[in-house]
């Protein structure tokens, strides 16, 4: 019996065997690429990067240099009504808070060909402060039907306002709520072309206040709420007008859909930042950009920045595929490209001097030993 | 429960009562309180931790015990405090929930596997007596209850702890194999209760109605107390001998019946079952150390930023009346303006923001990586043993990388280095040596034969094949008959008598059990008795049927059977169809007409070898029962000897004896066999003089020469007893046996009273062959820088020989042998040798050999350090005559004092203490049962597999995990510092430029898969090279993959890269109108791309899986960002990322920045790696380059014939390094076998 059965298990074996499967995957024998980083294998990479980066850097630098940009710092601009006093000093007097101050800056421009944009720039303004960034309610800005009490609590202290008259009190919400909206940049500018000395002129450059925000923001993120809500909300404390009167002339640019508001609400990344303010209306005289000549900007100065030692600027700039004028990327590309070339040369030297084959080296050591 | 207490109150607290279930009326089910056996465990085994209902709470509870998880839960809770909040409340939970989920899934899977194995066990079947049908019916294990009657056939597994009531044996005996329980796979006898012995034949389950009073369940395997309470209140004592334990296997008995006493979790086997061990690897200890550094760094960063925040705030004069003056600092309450208060608040915010410094997914992903590694170790074909159909078994799941750092291996000898298959090789009788020399042609054959027989695992008559009978012995044995054994018979020469007596001793003085037929139970699996019933139902085909068929197979011929017995079929008829039939080596003709199959089942392989050898000479053990032993004598045929007493083997006496009564002369003889030391000391005085002395000296000489050949030696002696002497002794012995206190001691003394004054007959030498590939394996391991200590119970000479044969010691080494009789001597010896070695100027290497006695002194506290000093100077250490405890102590000493990673490998129960003590325990699943395997971390089938396990899998695992951990630290630090730099430009307010969704998902989704894949698949170097160049293993021993610098370098690289990732976009975007989220998205893209490319740089071997995961990971982030930004939602306050990614990538500045950043961030590492590869490559890199060059050179042309040939052999062409040429060794296999024997 023992013997007659001794053969049968061997036939059964394949079904019960624990033998692992001999597949390349399970045996970890999949074809593999095993690069070894040595001087000669990385050489091409270094030269390739270098050769790609240097032209790119040059292109970036040229592009950046071709952008024309003019910056006017008007923080310490003199009050047109009282020439001995700057507007900053005017607002330092607490009795003047809430009033406005006007000032004028004259400047000369080279030819600004192509589309020209007007930006305002602020420094030392921490729009990226955590509490500040959070202090908004996107549902409110989206025009959702929400009561003042259900506004995002991050808006505090600019969330609600309780009006106590006698023994009755009523709670209003701020529209829009939060510190970002409350601190909306509200200086306004009028740009006047004075012409050249040979051909004086006095044309106001038309500034377009739409098309400055992302279309996605304007079309989807920011919407006006039903009118029924308006009675429950009041303007933020720092504002002069209600949000519904931001641009009475253009209903599509009014309320939460106001592009100045939308631009401001997209908080800046760094404490020094610029935001697109106006587009130059390139029609008529300014068809090809801003011609060279004398310009003057009339500033309605309302936004205090000296309390946090900030500055305010107006920036006029042409544009390119790269964005604003910033030579950094071009220079960086040139530096990194050159660095790669230098490293490539170093590795070439190393390869020529020490890059013997391992087999040769082993042979030598073997000979040394024996 | 009340019931039990009632019973306990009158039976004493330590007992309980089991009533046969058939005495209980049917209308009382077992689960009702009035059932007398109510409340005892059922036989349903449940080892799972959870049920579907309890899984969630229980698993979460367990997970929250881990510190890291608690920390992250704390951080999540912190995020719910509005003042402190940094991330969106809900999404901040995502990573933690994800990690908990992954861990839970892993736990659930492991539990499910346990559930399935429980199910498998619970659904096995056995036969239970059914009251209604008055017969045994088939029942699954889980439906067995205490009080049930069970019928079991031969080779069946015992389902519960059973009191033995009936066996097929007329004496009421049965044999069980306990290897599942204690690892000893010798057969143990069990006896039915004494009072039932007489009524054995007519015992029927239904008639047994006594109550049983048994002790409460406990884990003591070797103890059991109980009583049968009869109707007349008479009590019959039950003991350990009457109990069949769960998990054991019925052997050598047709069937047994018994009553279940303990079931399920109350059985001794289950009570002894410990859960898996949790070990922490060396690398993990280091990781924990570095996690602490991370905590320190986290606290530092938080403090730094908190202070920064205070200073920044105090620069603004905010205590004025108008709080609106600084529009970007908005507080409702003036009190909050205090910089101190804000610093405190911000500190907690930073704890949340910088939480990723401590890599949250580190622990769970390390576990996942190890699971993957284990899967592939388990799948390795090279670690699969064809003959025994065994894969490597990884029992510990979390120490794979330790395999790559082993510095000390402690190995058992027998069964680990050797096959543990004993072969009779020589004997010395009366001072004459019979060496049984193999002739040349035969040895080749025997090599092949042993391989063949290995292949079929059939031990059928393999004995005779390898044994070349000695003609002289054959001659002397041929006329062996009863007359010649008579001591007064004078015609027969003294020497012939001695030879014959020697073989008689070999035949009878043992506990080998003989069976002549298959054990066949008349009852089939469904409980029907053959030929008895007519309308039998066909049992459902399938599992049960299959199983039963398998069980009924002859164990000796079923390679795949779980049940293997040390047995052999002795075929006497040449025409027998046994396929491995001997080549006519049996010369005795007188029995050739008898055709039968006989199987020997023995306690120890040595005994089996002896009985088989004797059988080959015609002196054949025929039958054994407690009272008599039947022997076939060549010239007489069957003779029955009366056995008066068997004095069992024990480890203290190291010998066993039988006392026989000669059937013709009535002479009483004591036959003793045992270790040479224990026999030589109790010889009679005659041996000091004259011829006897000469004989003894000769024998001792032969013993030494056997030992020198690496044979295991045994001495045989006898003594003729006078009837009077025997009766006197037996009286005293009975008293000793009957005594209660000190029973064992008294028995021992009594036994020693009769075992003295012996006459030496001779000695035997038994060979235990080295396992295939052991010398090569040891040589390779030693070359890999691993110290190998062999701890064996064998005698010194044998051990030394094995050491030479297995390349543990080579001829060049000087032996230092430590044999001391007292501590003083041991101390001076050790000191002397230390001095000697210190003085020695030559380059000699040393091997230390120490015996058990000296080892005991050396392990003593006073000498420990000096012994270690000495042992460290020796390349190999061999401990002989070591006890199991000593083995454990040696490992403990090295582990604790040298702080090196230790591995212990063994196969038997005596190695368990060593295996459990060592950092890694490896069990050989070989001949000696499961005990070593059960306590081990890895179980392999052969010693040689250790080489691949350590050198290849250990190295890979260690390398992969080291890189994995370094990468995880780098990644988390890099990401955190990108945020940190931003704090410098956002007033230390805890502002985030990167959308928190990305930050939170980054480590669990975007960058998690490539490192995991690399941790499982990356190979720093191919397996072939690792095996060909064992010295590469030293990188692991020297801790090179993960040093204290690794963490620092990872940190620095992370910081550098974070600088680049932050400042390049920062500078590029200044003067740009970009908002916070645009810049953040660019930075996030840079960060994820850099980290993935960094992973690519660290990848050494690219398979498609790595390409795919790397590319997919980035695409996943990219597509996730684009798609999520397509939808307007406000819950991700404040980022509200609608259309942000689309706007960002539509600007060329984004791509320009990303490319520049990634190149610059990776440049240093890339250059340094290239520089390292050229100027100072690591050993591994060098071998890899070498390999690449040779294959590059030779592959396309293949001109150099030698290299091509070597490649065909599957070896890597290489220069001869370190003096060992592996190609050569691999071809030496057959000749090795020979050289070991000669």
CSV table of N, CA and C in Angstrom, one decimal, chain B residues 252 480 503-517 519 568-573 576 588 590-601 608 610-612 614-616 618-626 628-634 636-641 643 660:
chain,number,residue,atom,x,y,z
B,252,UNK,N,0.4,5.1,15.3
B,252,UNK,CA,0.7,3.7,15.7
B,252,UNK,C,-0.4,3.0,16.4
B,480,UNK,N,23.7,-16.6,14.3
B,480,UNK,CA,23.2,-16.1,15.6
B,480,UNK,C,21.9,-16.8,15.9
B,503,UNK,N,24.7,-7.0,18.9
B,503,UNK,CA,23.6,-6.7,17.9
B,503,UNK,C,22.2,-6.9,18.6
B,504,UNK,N,22.2,-7.9,19.5
B,504,UNK,CA,20.9,-8.1,20.2
B,504,UNK,C,20.6,-6.8,21.0
B,505,UNK,N,21.6,-6.3,21.6
B,505,UNK,CA,21.4,-5.0,22.4
B,505,UNK,C,20.9,-3.9,21.4
B,506,UNK,N,21.6,-3.8,20.3
B,506,UNK,CA,21.1,-2.8,19.3
B,506,UNK,C,19.7,-3.0,19.0
B,507,UNK,N,19.3,-4.2,18.9
B,507,UNK,CA,17.9,-4.5,18.5
B,507,UNK,C,16.9,-4.3,19.6
B,508,UNK,N,17.2,-4.6,20.8
B,508,UNK,CA,16.2,-4.5,21.8
B,508,UNK,C,16.3,-3.3,22.7
B,509,UNK,N,17.5,-2.8,22.9
B,509,UNK,CA,17.6,-1.7,23.9
B,509,UNK,C,17.3,-0.4,23.3
B,510,UNK,N,16.0,-0.2,23.1
B,510,UNK,CA,15.5,1.1,22.5
B,510,UNK,C,14.0,1.2,22.7
B,511,UNK,N,13.4,2.2,22.2
B,511,UNK,CA,12.0,2.3,22.4
B,511,UNK,C,11.3,2.3,21.0
B,512,UNK,N,12.0,1.7,20.0
B,512,UNK,CA,11.5,1.7,18.7
B,512,UNK,C,10.2,0.8,18.6
B,513,UNK,N,9.2,1.3,17.9
B,513,UNK,CA,7.9,0.6,17.8
B,513,UNK,C,7.8,0.0,16.4
B,514,UNK,N,7.4,-1.2,16.4
B,514,UNK,CA,7.3,-1.8,15.1
B,514,UNK,C,5.8,-1.9,14.7
B,515,UNK,N,5.5,-1.7,13.5
B,515,UNK,CA,4.2,-1.9,13.0
B,515,UNK,C,4.3,-2.7,11.7
B,516,UNK,N,3.4,-3.6,11.5
B,516,UNK,CA,3.5,-4.6,10.4
B,516,UNK,C,2.4,-4.2,9.4
B,517,UNK,N,1.5,-3.4,9.7
B,517,UNK,CA,0.4,-3.2,8.7
B,517,UNK,C,0.0,-1.7,8.9
B,519,UNK,N,-2.2,1.2,9.8
B,519,UNK,CA,-3.2,1.4,10.9
B,519,UNK,C,-4.5,1.7,10.2
B,568,UNK,N,10.6,3.8,8.8
B,568,UNK,CA,11.1,3.2,7.5
B,568,UNK,C,10.5,1.9,7.3
B,569,UNK,N,10.3,1.6,6.1
B,569,UNK,CA,9.7,0.3,5.7
B,569,UNK,C,10.8,-0.6,5.4
B,570,UNK,N,10.9,-1.7,6.0
B,570,UNK,CA,11.9,-2.7,5.7
B,570,UNK,C,11.3,-3.7,4.8
B,571,UNK,N,11.7,-3.8,3.7
B,571,UNK,CA,11.2,-4.7,2.7
B,571,UNK,C,12.1,-5.9,2.6
B,572,UNK,N,11.6,-7.0,2.8
B,572,UNK,CA,12.5,-8.2,2.8
B,572,UNK,C,12.4,-8.9,1.5
B,573,UNK,N,11.3,-8.8,0.9
B,573,UNK,CA,11.1,-9.6,-0.4
B,573,UNK,C,11.7,-8.8,-1.5
B,576,UNK,N,9.4,-7.3,-3.9
B,576,UNK,CA,8.5,-6.3,-3.4
B,576,UNK,C,8.6,-5.0,-4.3
B,588,UNK,N,21.1,-12.2,4.4
B,588,UNK,CA,20.5,-13.3,5.1
B,588,UNK,C,19.5,-14.0,4.3
B,590,UNK,N,17.9,-16.9,5.2
B,590,UNK,CA,16.9,-17.7,5.9
B,590,UNK,C,15.5,-17.1,5.9
B,591,UNK,N,15.5,-15.8,5.7
B,591,UNK,CA,14.2,-15.2,5.9
B,591,UNK,C,13.6,-14.7,4.6
B,592,UNK,N,14.3,-15.0,3.5
B,592,UNK,CA,13.9,-14.4,2.2
B,592,UNK,C,12.6,-14.8,1.8
B,593,UNK,N,12.1,-15.9,2.3
B,593,UNK,CA,10.8,-16.3,1.9
B,593,UNK,C,9.7,-15.6,2.6
B,594,UNK,N,10.1,-14.9,3.6
B,594,UNK,CA,9.0,-14.2,4.4
B,594,UNK,C,8.8,-12.8,3.7
B,595,UNK,N,7.6,-12.5,3.4
B,595,UNK,CA,7.4,-11.2,2.7
B,595,UNK,C,6.5,-10.4,3.6
B,596,UNK,N,7.1,-9.3,4.0
B,596,UNK,CA,6.2,-8.4,4.8
B,596,UNK,C,6.8,-7.0,4.8
B,597,UNK,N,5.9,-6.1,5.2
B,597,UNK,CA,6.3,-4.7,5.3
B,597,UNK,C,6.4,-4.4,6.8
B,598,UNK,N,7.5,-3.8,7.2
B,598,UNK,CA,7.6,-3.5,8.6
B,598,UNK,C,8.0,-2.0,8.7
B,599,UNK,N,7.4,-1.3,9.6
B,599,UNK,CA,7.8,0.1,9.8
B,599,UNK,C,8.3,0.3,11.2
B,600,UNK,N,9.4,1.0,11.3
B,600,UNK,CA,10.0,1.3,12.6
B,600,UNK,C,9.6,2.8,12.9
B,601,UNK,N,9.1,3.0,14.1
B,601,UNK,CA,8.9,4.4,14.5
B,601,UNK,C,9.6,4.6,15.8
B,608,UNK,N,16.8,4.7,15.6
B,608,UNK,CA,16.3,4.1,14.3
B,608,UNK,C,17.5,3.6,13.5
B,610,UNK,N,20.3,2.6,14.6
B,610,UNK,CA,20.9,1.3,15.1
B,610,UNK,C,20.0,0.1,14.8
B,611,UNK,N,18.7,0.3,15.0
B,611,UNK,CA,17.8,-0.8,14.8
B,611,UNK,C,17.9,-1.3,13.3
B,612,UNK,N,18.0,-0.3,12.5
B,612,UNK,CA,18.0,-0.6,11.0
B,612,UNK,C,19.3,-1.3,10.7
B,614,UNK,N,21.1,-3.1,12.7
B,614,UNK,CA,21.0,-4.5,13.2
B,614,UNK,C,20.1,-5.3,12.3
B,615,UNK,N,19.1,-4.7,11.8
B,615,UNK,CA,18.2,-5.4,10.9
B,615,UNK,C,18.9,-5.8,9.6
B,616,UNK,N,19.8,-4.9,9.2
B,616,UNK,CA,20.5,-5.2,8.0
B,616,UNK,C,21.4,-6.5,8.2
B,618,UNK,N,20.5,-8.9,9.9
B,618,UNK,CA,19.6,-10.0,10.1
B,618,UNK,C,19.0,-10.1,11.5
B,619,UNK,N,19.5,-9.3,12.4
B,619,UNK,CA,19.0,-9.4,13.7
B,619,UNK,C,17.9,-8.3,13.8
B,620,UNK,N,16.6,-8.8,13.7
B,620,UNK,CA,15.6,-7.9,13.4
B,620,UNK,C,14.6,-7.8,14.5
B,621,UNK,N,14.3,-6.5,14.8
B,621,UNK,CA,13.2,-6.3,15.8
B,621,UNK,C,11.9,-6.6,15.1
B,622,UNK,N,11.1,-7.4,15.8
B,622,UNK,CA,9.9,-7.9,15.1
B,622,UNK,C,8.7,-7.3,15.8
B,623,UNK,N,8.6,-7.3,17.1
B,623,UNK,CA,7.5,-6.8,17.7
B,623,UNK,C,7.8,-6.4,19.1
B,624,UNK,N,7.1,-5.3,19.6
B,624,UNK,CA,7.5,-4.9,20.9
B,624,UNK,C,6.2,-4.6,21.7
B,625,UNK,N,6.1,-5.1,22.9
B,625,UNK,CA,5.0,-4.7,23.7
B,625,UNK,C,5.7,-4.5,25.1
B,626,UNK,N,5.0,-3.9,26.0
B,626,UNK,CA,5.6,-3.7,27.3
B,626,UNK,C,6.2,-4.9,28.0
B,628,UNK,N,7.1,-7.9,26.4
B,628,UNK,CA,8.0,-8.8,25.7
B,628,UNK,C,8.4,-8.1,24.4
B,629,UNK,N,9.6,-8.6,23.9
B,629,UNK,CA,10.1,-8.1,22.7
B,629,UNK,C,10.4,-9.3,21.8
B,630,UNK,N,9.9,-9.3,20.6
B,630,UNK,CA,10.1,-10.4,19.6
B,630,UNK,C,11.2,-10.0,18.7
B,631,UNK,N,12.2,-10.9,18.5
B,631,UNK,CA,13.3,-10.6,17.6
B,631,UNK,C,13.5,-11.7,16.7
B,632,UNK,N,13.8,-11.4,15.4
B,632,UNK,CA,14.2,-12.5,14.5
B,632,UNK,C,15.7,-12.6,14.5
B,633,UNK,N,16.1,-13.8,14.8
B,633,UNK,CA,17.5,-14.1,14.8
B,633,UNK,C,17.9,-14.8,13.5
B,634,UNK,N,19.0,-14.5,12.9
B,634,UNK,CA,19.3,-15.0,11.6
B,634,UNK,C,19.2,-16.5,11.5
B,636,UNK,N,17.7,-18.6,13.7
B,636,UNK,CA,16.7,-19.2,14.5
B,636,UNK,C,15.3,-18.8,14.1
B,637,UNK,N,15.1,-17.6,13.7
B,637,UNK,CA,13.8,-17.1,13.5
B,637,UNK,C,13.2,-16.3,14.7
B,638,UNK,N,12.0,-16.3,14.8
B,638,UNK,CA,11.4,-15.4,15.9
B,638,UNK,C,11.7,-16.0,17.3
B,639,UNK,N,12.1,-15.1,18.1
B,639,UNK,CA,12.3,-15.4,19.5
B,639,UNK,C,11.7,-14.3,20.4
B,640,UNK,N,11.0,-14.7,21.4
B,640,UNK,CA,10.4,-13.7,22.3
B,640,UNK,C,11.2,-13.6,23.6
B,641,UNK,N,11.6,-12.4,23.8
B,641,UNK,CA,12.3,-12.2,25.1
B,641,UNK,C,11.3,-11.5,26.1
B,643,UNK,N,10.5,-8.9,28.6
B,643,UNK,CA,11.1,-7.6,29.1
B,643,UNK,C,10.7,-7.4,30.5
B,660,UNK,N,16.2,-7.9,30.3
B,660,UNK,CA,15.5,-9.0,29.6
B,660,UNK,C,15.7,-10.3,30.3
